Coordinates of C-alpha atoms in Angstrom, one line a residue:
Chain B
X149 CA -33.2 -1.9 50.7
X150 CA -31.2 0.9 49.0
X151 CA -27.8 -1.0 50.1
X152 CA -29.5 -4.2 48.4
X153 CA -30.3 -2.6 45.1
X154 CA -26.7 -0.6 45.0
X155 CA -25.3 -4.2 45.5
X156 CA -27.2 -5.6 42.7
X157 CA -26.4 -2.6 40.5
X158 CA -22.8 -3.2 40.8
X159 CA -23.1 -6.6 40.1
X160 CA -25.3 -6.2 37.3
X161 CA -22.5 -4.1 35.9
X162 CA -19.5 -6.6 36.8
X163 CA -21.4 -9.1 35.3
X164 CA -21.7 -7.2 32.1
X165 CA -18.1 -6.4 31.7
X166 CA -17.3 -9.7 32.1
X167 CA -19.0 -10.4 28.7
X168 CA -17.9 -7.8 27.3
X169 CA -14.2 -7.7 27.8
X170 CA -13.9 -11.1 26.2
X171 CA -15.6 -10.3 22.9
X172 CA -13.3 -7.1 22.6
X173 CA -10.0 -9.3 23.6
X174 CA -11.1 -11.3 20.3
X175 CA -12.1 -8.3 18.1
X176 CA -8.9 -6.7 18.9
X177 CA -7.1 -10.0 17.7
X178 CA -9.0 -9.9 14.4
X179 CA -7.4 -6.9 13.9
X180 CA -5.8 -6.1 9.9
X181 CA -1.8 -5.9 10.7
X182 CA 0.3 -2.3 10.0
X183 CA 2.3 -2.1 6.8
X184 CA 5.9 -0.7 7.2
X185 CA 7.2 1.9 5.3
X186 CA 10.9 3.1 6.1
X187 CA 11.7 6.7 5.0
X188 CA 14.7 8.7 4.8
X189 CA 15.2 12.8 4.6
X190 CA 17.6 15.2 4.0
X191 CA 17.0 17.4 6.7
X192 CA 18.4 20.8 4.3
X193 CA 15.5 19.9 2.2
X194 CA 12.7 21.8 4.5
X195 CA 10.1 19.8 3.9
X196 CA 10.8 16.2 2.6
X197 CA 7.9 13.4 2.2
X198 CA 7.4 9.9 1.7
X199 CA 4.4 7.9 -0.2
X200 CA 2.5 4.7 1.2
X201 CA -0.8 2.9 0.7
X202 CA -3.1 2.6 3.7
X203 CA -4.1 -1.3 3.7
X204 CA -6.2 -0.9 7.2
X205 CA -9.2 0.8 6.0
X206 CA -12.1 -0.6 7.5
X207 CA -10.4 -2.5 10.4
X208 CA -10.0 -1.7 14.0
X209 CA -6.5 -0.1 12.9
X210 CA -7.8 2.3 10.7
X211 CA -8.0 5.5 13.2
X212 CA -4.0 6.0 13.9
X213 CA -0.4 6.2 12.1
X214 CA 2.6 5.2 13.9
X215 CA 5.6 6.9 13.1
X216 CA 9.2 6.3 14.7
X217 CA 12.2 8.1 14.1
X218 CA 15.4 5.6 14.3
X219 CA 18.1 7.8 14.2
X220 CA 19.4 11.2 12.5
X221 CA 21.7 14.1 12.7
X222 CA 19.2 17.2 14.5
X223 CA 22.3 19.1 15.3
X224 CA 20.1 21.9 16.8
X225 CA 17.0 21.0 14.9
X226 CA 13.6 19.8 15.2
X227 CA 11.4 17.9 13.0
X228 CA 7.9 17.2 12.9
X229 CA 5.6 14.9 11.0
X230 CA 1.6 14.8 9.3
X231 CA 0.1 12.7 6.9
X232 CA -1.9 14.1 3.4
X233 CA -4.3 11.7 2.1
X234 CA -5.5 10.6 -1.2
X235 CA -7.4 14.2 -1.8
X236 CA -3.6 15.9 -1.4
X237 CA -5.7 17.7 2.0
X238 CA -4.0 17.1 5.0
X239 CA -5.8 14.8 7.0
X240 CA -3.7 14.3 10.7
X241 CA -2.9 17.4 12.9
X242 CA 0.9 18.2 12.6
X243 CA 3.2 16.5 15.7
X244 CA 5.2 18.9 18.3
X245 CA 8.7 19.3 17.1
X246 CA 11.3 16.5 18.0
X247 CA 14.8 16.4 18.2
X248 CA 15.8 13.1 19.2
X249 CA 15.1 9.7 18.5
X250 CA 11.0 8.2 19.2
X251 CA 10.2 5.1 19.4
X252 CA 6.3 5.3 18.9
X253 CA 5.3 8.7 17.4
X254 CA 0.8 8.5 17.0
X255 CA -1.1 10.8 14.5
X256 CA -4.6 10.7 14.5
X257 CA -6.9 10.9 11.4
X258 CA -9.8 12.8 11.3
X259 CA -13.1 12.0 10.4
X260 CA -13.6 13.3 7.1
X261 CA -10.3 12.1 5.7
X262 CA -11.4 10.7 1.9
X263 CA -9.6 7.4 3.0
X264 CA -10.3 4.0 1.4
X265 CA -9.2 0.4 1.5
X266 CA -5.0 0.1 -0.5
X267 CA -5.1 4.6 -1.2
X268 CA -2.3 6.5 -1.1
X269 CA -1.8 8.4 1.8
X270 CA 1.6 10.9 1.8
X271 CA 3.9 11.5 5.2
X272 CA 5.3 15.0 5.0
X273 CA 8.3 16.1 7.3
X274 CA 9.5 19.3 8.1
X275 CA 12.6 20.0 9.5
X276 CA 14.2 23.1 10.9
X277 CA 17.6 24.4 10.4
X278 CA 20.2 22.1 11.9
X279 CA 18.5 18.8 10.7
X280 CA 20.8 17.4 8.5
X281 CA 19.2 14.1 8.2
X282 CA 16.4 11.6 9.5
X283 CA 15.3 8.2 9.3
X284 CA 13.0 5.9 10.6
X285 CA 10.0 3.6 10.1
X286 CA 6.2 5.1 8.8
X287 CA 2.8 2.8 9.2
X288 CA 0.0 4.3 7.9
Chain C
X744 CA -28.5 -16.1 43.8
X745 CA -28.1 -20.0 42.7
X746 CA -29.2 -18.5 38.9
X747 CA -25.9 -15.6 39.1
X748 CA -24.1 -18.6 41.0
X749 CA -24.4 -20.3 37.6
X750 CA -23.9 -17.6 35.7
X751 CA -20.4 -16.3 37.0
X752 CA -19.7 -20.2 36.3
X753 CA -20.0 -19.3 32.5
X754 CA -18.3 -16.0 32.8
X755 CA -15.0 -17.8 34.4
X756 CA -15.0 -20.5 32.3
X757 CA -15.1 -18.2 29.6
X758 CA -11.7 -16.2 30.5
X759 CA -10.1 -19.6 31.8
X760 CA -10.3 -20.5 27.8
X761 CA -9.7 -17.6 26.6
X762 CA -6.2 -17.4 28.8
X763 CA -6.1 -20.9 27.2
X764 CA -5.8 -19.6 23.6
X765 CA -3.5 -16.9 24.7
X766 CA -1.3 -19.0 26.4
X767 CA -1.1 -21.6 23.4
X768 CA -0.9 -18.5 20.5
X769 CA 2.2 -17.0 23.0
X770 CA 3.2 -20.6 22.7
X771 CA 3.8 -20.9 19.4
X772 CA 5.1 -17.7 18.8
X773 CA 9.1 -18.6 18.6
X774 CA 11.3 -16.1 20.1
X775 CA 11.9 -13.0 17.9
X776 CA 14.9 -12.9 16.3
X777 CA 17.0 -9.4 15.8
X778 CA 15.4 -9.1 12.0
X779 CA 18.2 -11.2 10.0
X780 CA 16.8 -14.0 7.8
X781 CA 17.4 -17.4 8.6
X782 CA 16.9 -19.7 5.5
X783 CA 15.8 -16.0 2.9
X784 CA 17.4 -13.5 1.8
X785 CA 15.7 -10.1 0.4
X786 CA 17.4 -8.3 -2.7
X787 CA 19.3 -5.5 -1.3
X788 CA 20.2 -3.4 -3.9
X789 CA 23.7 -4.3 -4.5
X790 CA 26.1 -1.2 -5.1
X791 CA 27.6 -1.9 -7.9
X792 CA 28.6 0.0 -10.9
X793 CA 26.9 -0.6 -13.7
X794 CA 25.4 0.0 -17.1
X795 CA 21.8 2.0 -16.5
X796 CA 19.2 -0.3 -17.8
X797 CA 17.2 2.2 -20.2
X798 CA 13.4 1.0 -21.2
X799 CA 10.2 2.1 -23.2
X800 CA 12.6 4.2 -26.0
X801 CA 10.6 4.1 -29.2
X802 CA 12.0 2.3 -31.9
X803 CA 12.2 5.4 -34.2
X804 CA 12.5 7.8 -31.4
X805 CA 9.2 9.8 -31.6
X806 CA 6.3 9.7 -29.3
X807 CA 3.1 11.5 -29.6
X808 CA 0.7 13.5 -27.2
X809 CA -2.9 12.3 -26.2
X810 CA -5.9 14.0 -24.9
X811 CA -7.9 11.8 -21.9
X812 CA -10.4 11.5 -20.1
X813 CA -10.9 10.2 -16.3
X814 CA -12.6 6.9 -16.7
X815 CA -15.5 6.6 -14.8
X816 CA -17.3 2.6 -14.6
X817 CA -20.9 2.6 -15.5
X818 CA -23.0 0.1 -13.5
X819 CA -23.3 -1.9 -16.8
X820 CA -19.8 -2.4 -16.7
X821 CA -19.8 -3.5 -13.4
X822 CA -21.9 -6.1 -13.3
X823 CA -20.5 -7.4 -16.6
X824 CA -17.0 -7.5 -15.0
X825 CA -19.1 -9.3 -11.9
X826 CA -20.5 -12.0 -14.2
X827 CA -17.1 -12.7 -16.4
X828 CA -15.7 -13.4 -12.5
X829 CA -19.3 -15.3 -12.0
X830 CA -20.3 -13.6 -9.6
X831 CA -23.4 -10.5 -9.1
X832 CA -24.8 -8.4 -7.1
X833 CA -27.3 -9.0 -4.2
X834 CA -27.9 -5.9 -3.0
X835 CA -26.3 -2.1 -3.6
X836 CA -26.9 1.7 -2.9
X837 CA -25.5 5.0 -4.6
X838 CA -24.7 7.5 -2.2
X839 CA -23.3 11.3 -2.2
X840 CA -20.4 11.6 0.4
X841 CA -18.7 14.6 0.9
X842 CA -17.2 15.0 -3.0
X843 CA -17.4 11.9 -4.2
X844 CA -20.4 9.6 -5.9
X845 CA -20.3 5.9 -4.2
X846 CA -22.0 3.2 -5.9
X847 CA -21.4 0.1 -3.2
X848 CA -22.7 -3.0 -2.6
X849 CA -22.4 -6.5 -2.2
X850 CA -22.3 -9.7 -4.2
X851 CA -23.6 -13.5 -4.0
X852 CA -19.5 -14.7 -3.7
X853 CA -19.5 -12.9 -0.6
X854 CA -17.6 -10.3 -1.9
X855 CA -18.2 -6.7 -1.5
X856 CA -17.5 -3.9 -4.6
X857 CA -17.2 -0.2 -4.4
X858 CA -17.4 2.3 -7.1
X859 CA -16.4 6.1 -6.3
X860 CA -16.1 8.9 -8.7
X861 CA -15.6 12.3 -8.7
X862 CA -15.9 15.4 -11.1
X863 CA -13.3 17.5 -9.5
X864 CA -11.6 16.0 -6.8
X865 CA -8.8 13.8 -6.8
X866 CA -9.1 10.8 -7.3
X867 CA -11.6 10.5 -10.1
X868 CA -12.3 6.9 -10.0
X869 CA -11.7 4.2 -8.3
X870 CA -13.2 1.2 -8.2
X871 CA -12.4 -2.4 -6.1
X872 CA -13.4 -6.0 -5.5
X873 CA -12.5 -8.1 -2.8
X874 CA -13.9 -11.5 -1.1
X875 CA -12.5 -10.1 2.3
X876 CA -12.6 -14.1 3.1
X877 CA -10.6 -15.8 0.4
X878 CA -8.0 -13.2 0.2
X879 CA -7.5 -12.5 3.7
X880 CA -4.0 -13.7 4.1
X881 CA -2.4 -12.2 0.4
X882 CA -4.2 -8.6 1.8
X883 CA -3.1 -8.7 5.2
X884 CA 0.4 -10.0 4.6
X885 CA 2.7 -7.2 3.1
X886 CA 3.5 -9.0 -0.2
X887 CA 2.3 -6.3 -2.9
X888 CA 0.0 -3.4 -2.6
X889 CA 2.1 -1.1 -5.9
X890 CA 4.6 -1.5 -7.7
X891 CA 6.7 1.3 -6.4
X892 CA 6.6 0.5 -2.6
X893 CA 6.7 -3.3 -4.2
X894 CA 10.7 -1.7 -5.5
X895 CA 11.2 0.4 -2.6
X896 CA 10.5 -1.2 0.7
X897 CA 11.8 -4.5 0.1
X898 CA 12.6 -4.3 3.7
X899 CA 9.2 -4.2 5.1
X900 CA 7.5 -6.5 2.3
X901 CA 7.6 -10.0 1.2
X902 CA 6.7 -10.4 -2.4
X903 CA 10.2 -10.7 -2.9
X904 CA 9.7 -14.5 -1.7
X905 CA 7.0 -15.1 -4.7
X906 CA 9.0 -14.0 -7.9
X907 CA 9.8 -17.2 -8.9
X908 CA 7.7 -18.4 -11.9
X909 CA 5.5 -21.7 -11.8
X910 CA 2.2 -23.0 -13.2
X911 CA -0.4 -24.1 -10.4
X912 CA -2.9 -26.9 -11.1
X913 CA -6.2 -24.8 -10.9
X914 CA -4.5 -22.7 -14.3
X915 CA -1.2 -21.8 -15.9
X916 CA -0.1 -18.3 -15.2
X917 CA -0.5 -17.4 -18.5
X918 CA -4.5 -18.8 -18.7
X919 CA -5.1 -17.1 -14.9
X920 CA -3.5 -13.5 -17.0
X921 CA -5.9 -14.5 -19.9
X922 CA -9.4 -14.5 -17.6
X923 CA -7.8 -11.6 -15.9
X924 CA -7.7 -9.6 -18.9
X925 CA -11.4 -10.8 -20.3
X926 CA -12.4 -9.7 -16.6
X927 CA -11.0 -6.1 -17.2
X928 CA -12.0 -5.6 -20.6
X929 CA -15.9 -6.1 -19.6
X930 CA -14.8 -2.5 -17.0
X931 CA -13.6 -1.0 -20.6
X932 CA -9.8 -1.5 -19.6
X933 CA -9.0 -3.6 -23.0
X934 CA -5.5 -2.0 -23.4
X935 CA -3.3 -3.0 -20.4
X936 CA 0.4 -3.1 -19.6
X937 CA 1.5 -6.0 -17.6
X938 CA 4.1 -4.7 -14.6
X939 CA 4.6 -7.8 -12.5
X940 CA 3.7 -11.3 -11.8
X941 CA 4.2 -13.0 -8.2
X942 CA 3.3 -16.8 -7.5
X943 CA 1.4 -17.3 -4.5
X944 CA 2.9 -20.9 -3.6
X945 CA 0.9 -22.2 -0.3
X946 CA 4.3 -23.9 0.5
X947 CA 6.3 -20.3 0.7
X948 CA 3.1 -18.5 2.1
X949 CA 3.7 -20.9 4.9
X950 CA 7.2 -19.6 5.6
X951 CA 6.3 -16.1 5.1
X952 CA 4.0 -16.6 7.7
X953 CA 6.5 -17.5 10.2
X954 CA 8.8 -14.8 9.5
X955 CA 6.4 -12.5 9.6
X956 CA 5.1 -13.4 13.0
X957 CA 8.6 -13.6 14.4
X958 CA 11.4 -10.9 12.8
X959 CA 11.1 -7.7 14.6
X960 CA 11.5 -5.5 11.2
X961 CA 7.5 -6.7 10.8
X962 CA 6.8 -5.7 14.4
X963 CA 3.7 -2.8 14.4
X964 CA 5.4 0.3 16.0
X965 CA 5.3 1.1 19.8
X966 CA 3.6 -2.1 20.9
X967 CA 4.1 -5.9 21.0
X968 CA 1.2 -7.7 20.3
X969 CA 1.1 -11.8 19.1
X970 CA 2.5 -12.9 15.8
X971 CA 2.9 -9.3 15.2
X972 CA -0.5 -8.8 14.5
X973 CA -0.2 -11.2 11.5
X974 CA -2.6 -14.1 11.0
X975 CA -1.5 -17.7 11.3
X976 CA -2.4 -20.8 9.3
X977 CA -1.2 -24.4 9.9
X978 CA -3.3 -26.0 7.4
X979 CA -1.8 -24.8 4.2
X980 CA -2.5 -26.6 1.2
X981 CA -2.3 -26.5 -3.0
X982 CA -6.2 -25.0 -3.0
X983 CA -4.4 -21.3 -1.1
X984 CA -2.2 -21.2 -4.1
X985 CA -2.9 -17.9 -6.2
X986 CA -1.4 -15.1 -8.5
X987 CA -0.8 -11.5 -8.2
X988 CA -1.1 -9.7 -11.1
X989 CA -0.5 -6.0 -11.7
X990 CA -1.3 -3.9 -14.7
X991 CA -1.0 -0.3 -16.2
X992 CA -2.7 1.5 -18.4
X993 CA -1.5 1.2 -22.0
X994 CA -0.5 4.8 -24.2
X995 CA -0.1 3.0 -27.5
X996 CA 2.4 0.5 -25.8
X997 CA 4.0 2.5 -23.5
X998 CA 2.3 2.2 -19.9
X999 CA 0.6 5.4 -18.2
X1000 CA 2.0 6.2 -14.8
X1001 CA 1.6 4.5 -11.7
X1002 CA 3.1 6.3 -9.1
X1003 CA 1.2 8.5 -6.5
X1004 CA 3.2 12.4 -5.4
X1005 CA 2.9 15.7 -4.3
X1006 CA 2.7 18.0 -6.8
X1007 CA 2.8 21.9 -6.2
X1008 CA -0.7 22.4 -6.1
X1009 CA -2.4 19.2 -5.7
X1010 CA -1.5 15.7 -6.1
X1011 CA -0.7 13.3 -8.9
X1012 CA -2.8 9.9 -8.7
X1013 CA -0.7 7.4 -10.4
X1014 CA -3.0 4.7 -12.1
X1015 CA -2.1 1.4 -11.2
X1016 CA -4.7 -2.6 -11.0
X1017 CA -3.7 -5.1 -8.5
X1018 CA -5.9 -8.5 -9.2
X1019 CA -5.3 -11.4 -7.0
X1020 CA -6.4 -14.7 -9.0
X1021 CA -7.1 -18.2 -7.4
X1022 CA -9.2 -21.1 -7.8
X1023 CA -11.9 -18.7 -7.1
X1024 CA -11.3 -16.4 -9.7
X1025 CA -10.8 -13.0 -8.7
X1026 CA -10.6 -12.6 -5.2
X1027 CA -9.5 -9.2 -5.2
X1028 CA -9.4 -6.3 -7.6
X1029 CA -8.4 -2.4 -7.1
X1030 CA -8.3 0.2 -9.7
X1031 CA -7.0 3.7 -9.1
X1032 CA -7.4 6.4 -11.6
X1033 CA -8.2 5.4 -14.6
X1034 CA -8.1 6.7 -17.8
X1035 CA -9.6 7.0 -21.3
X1036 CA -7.1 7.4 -24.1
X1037 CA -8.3 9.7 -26.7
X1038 CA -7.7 10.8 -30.0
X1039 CA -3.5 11.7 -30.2
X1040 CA -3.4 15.7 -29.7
X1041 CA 0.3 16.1 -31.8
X1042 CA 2.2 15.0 -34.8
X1043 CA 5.5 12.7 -33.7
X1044 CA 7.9 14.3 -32.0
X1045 CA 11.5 13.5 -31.3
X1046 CA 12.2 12.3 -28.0
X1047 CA 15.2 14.2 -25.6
X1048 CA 18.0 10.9 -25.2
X1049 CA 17.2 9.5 -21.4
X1050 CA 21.2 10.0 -21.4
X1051 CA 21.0 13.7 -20.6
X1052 CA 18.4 13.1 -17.7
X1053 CA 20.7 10.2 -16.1
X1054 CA 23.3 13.2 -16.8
X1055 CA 21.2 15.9 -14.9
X1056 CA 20.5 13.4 -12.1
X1057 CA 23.9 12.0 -11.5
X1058 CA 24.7 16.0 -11.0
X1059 CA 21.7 16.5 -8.9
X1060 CA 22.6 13.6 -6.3
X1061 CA 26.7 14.8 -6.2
X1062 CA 25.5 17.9 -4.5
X1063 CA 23.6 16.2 -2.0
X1064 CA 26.1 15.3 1.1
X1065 CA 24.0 13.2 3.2
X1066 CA 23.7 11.2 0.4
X1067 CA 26.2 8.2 0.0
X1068 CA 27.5 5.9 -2.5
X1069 CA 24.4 6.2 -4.9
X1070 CA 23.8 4.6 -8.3
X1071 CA 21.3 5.5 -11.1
X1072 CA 19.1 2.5 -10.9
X1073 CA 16.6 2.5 -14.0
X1074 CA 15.6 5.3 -16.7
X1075 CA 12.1 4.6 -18.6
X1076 CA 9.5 6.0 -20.2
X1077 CA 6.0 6.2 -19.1
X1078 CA 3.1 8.8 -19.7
X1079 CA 1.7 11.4 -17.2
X1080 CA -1.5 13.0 -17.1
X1081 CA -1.5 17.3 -17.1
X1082 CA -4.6 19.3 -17.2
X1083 CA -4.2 21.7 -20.3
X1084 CA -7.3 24.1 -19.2
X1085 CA -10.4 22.4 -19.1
X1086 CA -8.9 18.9 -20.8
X1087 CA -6.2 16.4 -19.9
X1088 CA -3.2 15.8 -21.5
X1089 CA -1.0 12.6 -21.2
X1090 CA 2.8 13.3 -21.7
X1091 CA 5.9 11.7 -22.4
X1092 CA 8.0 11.7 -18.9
X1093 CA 11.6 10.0 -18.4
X1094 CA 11.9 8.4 -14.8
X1095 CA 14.8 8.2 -13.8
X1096 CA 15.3 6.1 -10.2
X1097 CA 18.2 6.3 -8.0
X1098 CA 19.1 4.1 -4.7
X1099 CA 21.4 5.9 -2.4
X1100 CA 22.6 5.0 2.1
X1101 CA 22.6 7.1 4.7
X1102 CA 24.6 7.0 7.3
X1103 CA 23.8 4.4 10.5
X1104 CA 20.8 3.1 8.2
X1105 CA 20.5 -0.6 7.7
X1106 CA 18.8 -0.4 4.1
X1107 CA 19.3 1.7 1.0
X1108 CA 17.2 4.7 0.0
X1109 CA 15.2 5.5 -2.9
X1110 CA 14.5 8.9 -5.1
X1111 CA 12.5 9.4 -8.3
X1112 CA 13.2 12.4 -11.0
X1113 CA 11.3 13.0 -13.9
X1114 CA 12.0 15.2 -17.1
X1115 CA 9.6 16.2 -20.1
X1116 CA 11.1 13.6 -22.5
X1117 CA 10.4 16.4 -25.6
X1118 CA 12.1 19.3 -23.7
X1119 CA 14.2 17.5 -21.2
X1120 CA 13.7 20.1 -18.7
X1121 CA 13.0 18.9 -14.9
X1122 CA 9.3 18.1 -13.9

């Protein structure tokens, strides 16, 4: 009796993420694309940022950046990343330090972040001594 | 059992179509290509010496000072600006969150509005339109969203594609600017600069589309996902057409800044209205930070010649090593808002803007300096 009812139970829930699974394949589909920014630093500067408008605000986007970091000189250096938003507060917690090229760099927003739809959100960079220069790609 | 018989049935003929669709989306999608254009170009900014191209000096080289206000839009305003677009409100609320006052809501066009002000907190106002349906592809593709990004990130966007000008049968350019301006003159924003234009031809949005969904430059970072996570359309027609139109606010003629930076303390909202404009009317709006030019708070004043910042900048950039082969690509004039105590003050400001490369990048850089245009000292 029990084995019947565990067996039920499990396909009960089977059954339920086969509905389910198909209506978040299309959700995630509906999705409102990144917009690229590319940026640039001189690495001497300390702290360098960069300016963008988030254009994902409201859409399934909305909760992560994406940073990548193409190329630079580090010599010894480190960098690491966070995003200010349209208040001027900062609104993502601050990377770990990297010293080489990323492909796929994530910063998570938090919930009270004053962001709405086409605002201007501001990528900061700080680098350490040794950095002469960085550059890479920024979607907010 | 026959009942769950039936309905795993459903269930598989549910994912057999839906691999369907993926299969015929992953179809479609040609190869991606390395990021070079194949029939268009974007303007690079070419190195080339040349004369800077100076704008906004005033004709007898004086300029005054003006007290403002933040402008905040009264509800009378808004649905006034709603009915010049034919359109009003079905149903709305006014909520408190966190510092801001948000008067939302949404409208019989479908389209939803939001109105949020603040006392203290940057920014003090903003307030935006959009029919999320009939402007889905001019928002989600990256043709314009401010004019700054719109002259620096050339690489990532494609407004570039819409500059040239044309007349579309629904209205003129100049009549779509016309109802435009009526529209923003019910919000109280009667004295307007005109930045750009862009010409939404269906015909080029078409092509945009299939770059977009195929160059890897347009790629989302650190994943792979269909068309690049842009939408497709194959039915493109003369009714998609539309216009972007992006304004500033007017100091006496000159325009009112709309760039967005850190500042040492806080931040500077740059004030800047996008409109999209169709056969629909409005189908989009946004307005940042606007203002409410007061009475002028000086006599005229001579301005400091835009020669001497291009000087100071040109000085600046030799300095910098990791900078190469740059050229001084604009100065102009604009206004800037500073709080003066408890009231605001706009300013006279040279911009100067400078493109420079950096070594083992593919696309040229950009950097901004400004300078008090009546001292000439560095902002």
């Amino acid at each position: 009796m029990i084995h019947k009812k565990l067996k039920n139970r499990i396909v009960s829930v089977m059954l339920s993420l086969l509905i389910l699974l198909p209506i978040l394949i299309l959700t995630a589909y509906a999705s409102s694309p990144k917009k690229s920014y590319s940026y640039s630093f001189n690495g001497l500067s300390g702290t360098s940022y960069t300016s963008a408008k988030k254009t994902d605000v409201g859409d399934s986007t909305e909760r992560a950046a994406g940073i990548s970091i193409l190329g630079g000189d580090f010599g010894y250096g480190q960098v690491r990343f966070w995003i200010n938003g349209p208040r001027g507060d900062t609104i993502t917690d601050k990377t770990q330090y990297y010293s080489s090229p990323q492909s796929s760099i994530s910063l998570l927003y938090s919930n009270d972040n004053g962001l709405y739809d086409n605002c201007d959100v501001t990528m900061y960079c700080q680098a350490s001594i040794g950095v002469q220069y960085v550059y890479g790609n920024f979607q907010p | 059992m026959k009942g769950k018989g039936n309905v795993l049935k459903h269930l598989v003929l549910i994912w057999v179509i839906i691999g369907l669709l993926v299969f015929a989306r992953n179809l479609s999608t040609q190869e991606k290509t390395s990021g070079t254009l194949s029939d268009e170009t974007y303007p690079g900014y070419v190195s080339e010496l040349y004369e800077v191209p100076i704008t906004g000096l005033p004709c007898n080289g004086t300029v005054r000072t003006y007290l403002a206000d933040p402008k905040h839009f009264s509800h009378a305003e808004i649905d006034a600006f709603l009915a010049a677009n034919g359109d009003s409100i079905i149903s709305a609320q006014e909520e408190a969150i966190t510092y801001y006052n948000v008067y939302s809501g949404y409208c019989y066009s479908g389209a939803k509005f939001m109105s949020q002000i603040s006392a203290d907190n940057h920014p003090f106002s903003v307030f935006q339109y959009k029919n999320s349906e009939k402007c889905l592809y001019f928002d989600d593709y990256p043709i314009y969203y401010g004019e700054e990004n719109y002259q620096t990130n050339s690489q990532y966007t494609i407004g570039w594609m819409f500059e040239e000008e044309k007349d579309f049968s629904f209205a003129s350019a100049s009549q779509a600017e016309h109802t435009v301006r009526e529209a923003l003159a019910c919000l109280g924003l009667s004295e307007v600069t005109l930045i750009r234009t862009l010409y939404l031809d269906h015909t080029i949005m078409e092509k945009a589309g299939k770059l977009l969904s195929t160059a890897e430059r347009y790629a989302p970072i650190g994943e792979s996902v269909p068309n690049n996570g842009f939408p497709i359309k194959e039915d493109w027609s003369e009714s998609d057409d539309g216009y972007m139109f992006s304004f500033a606010i007017s100091v006496h003629g000159t325009p009112l800044s709309y760039r967005s930076f850190p500042t040492d303390t806080s931040v500077y909202c740059g004030c800047e209205i996008i409109v999209w404009f169709t056969k629909d009317g409005i189908v989009f709006l946004t307005v940042t930070t606007p203002w409410v030019v007061e009475a002028s708070s000086s006599t005229d004043m001579n301005v400091v010649s835009p020669q001497s910042a291009i000087e100071t900048t040109k000085k600046k950039l030799e300095n910098v090593l990791t900078y190469q082969d740059f050229e001084i690509e604009s100065a102009y004039l604009e206004y800037q808002y500073i709080q003066v105590q408890n009231t605001w003050k706009l300013t006279p400001v040279w911009v100067v803007t400078f493109s420079y490369d950096v070594l083992h990048m593919d696309s040229r850089s950009y950097g901004t300096v400004y300078f008090d245009a009546l001292s000439g000292e560095e902002k």
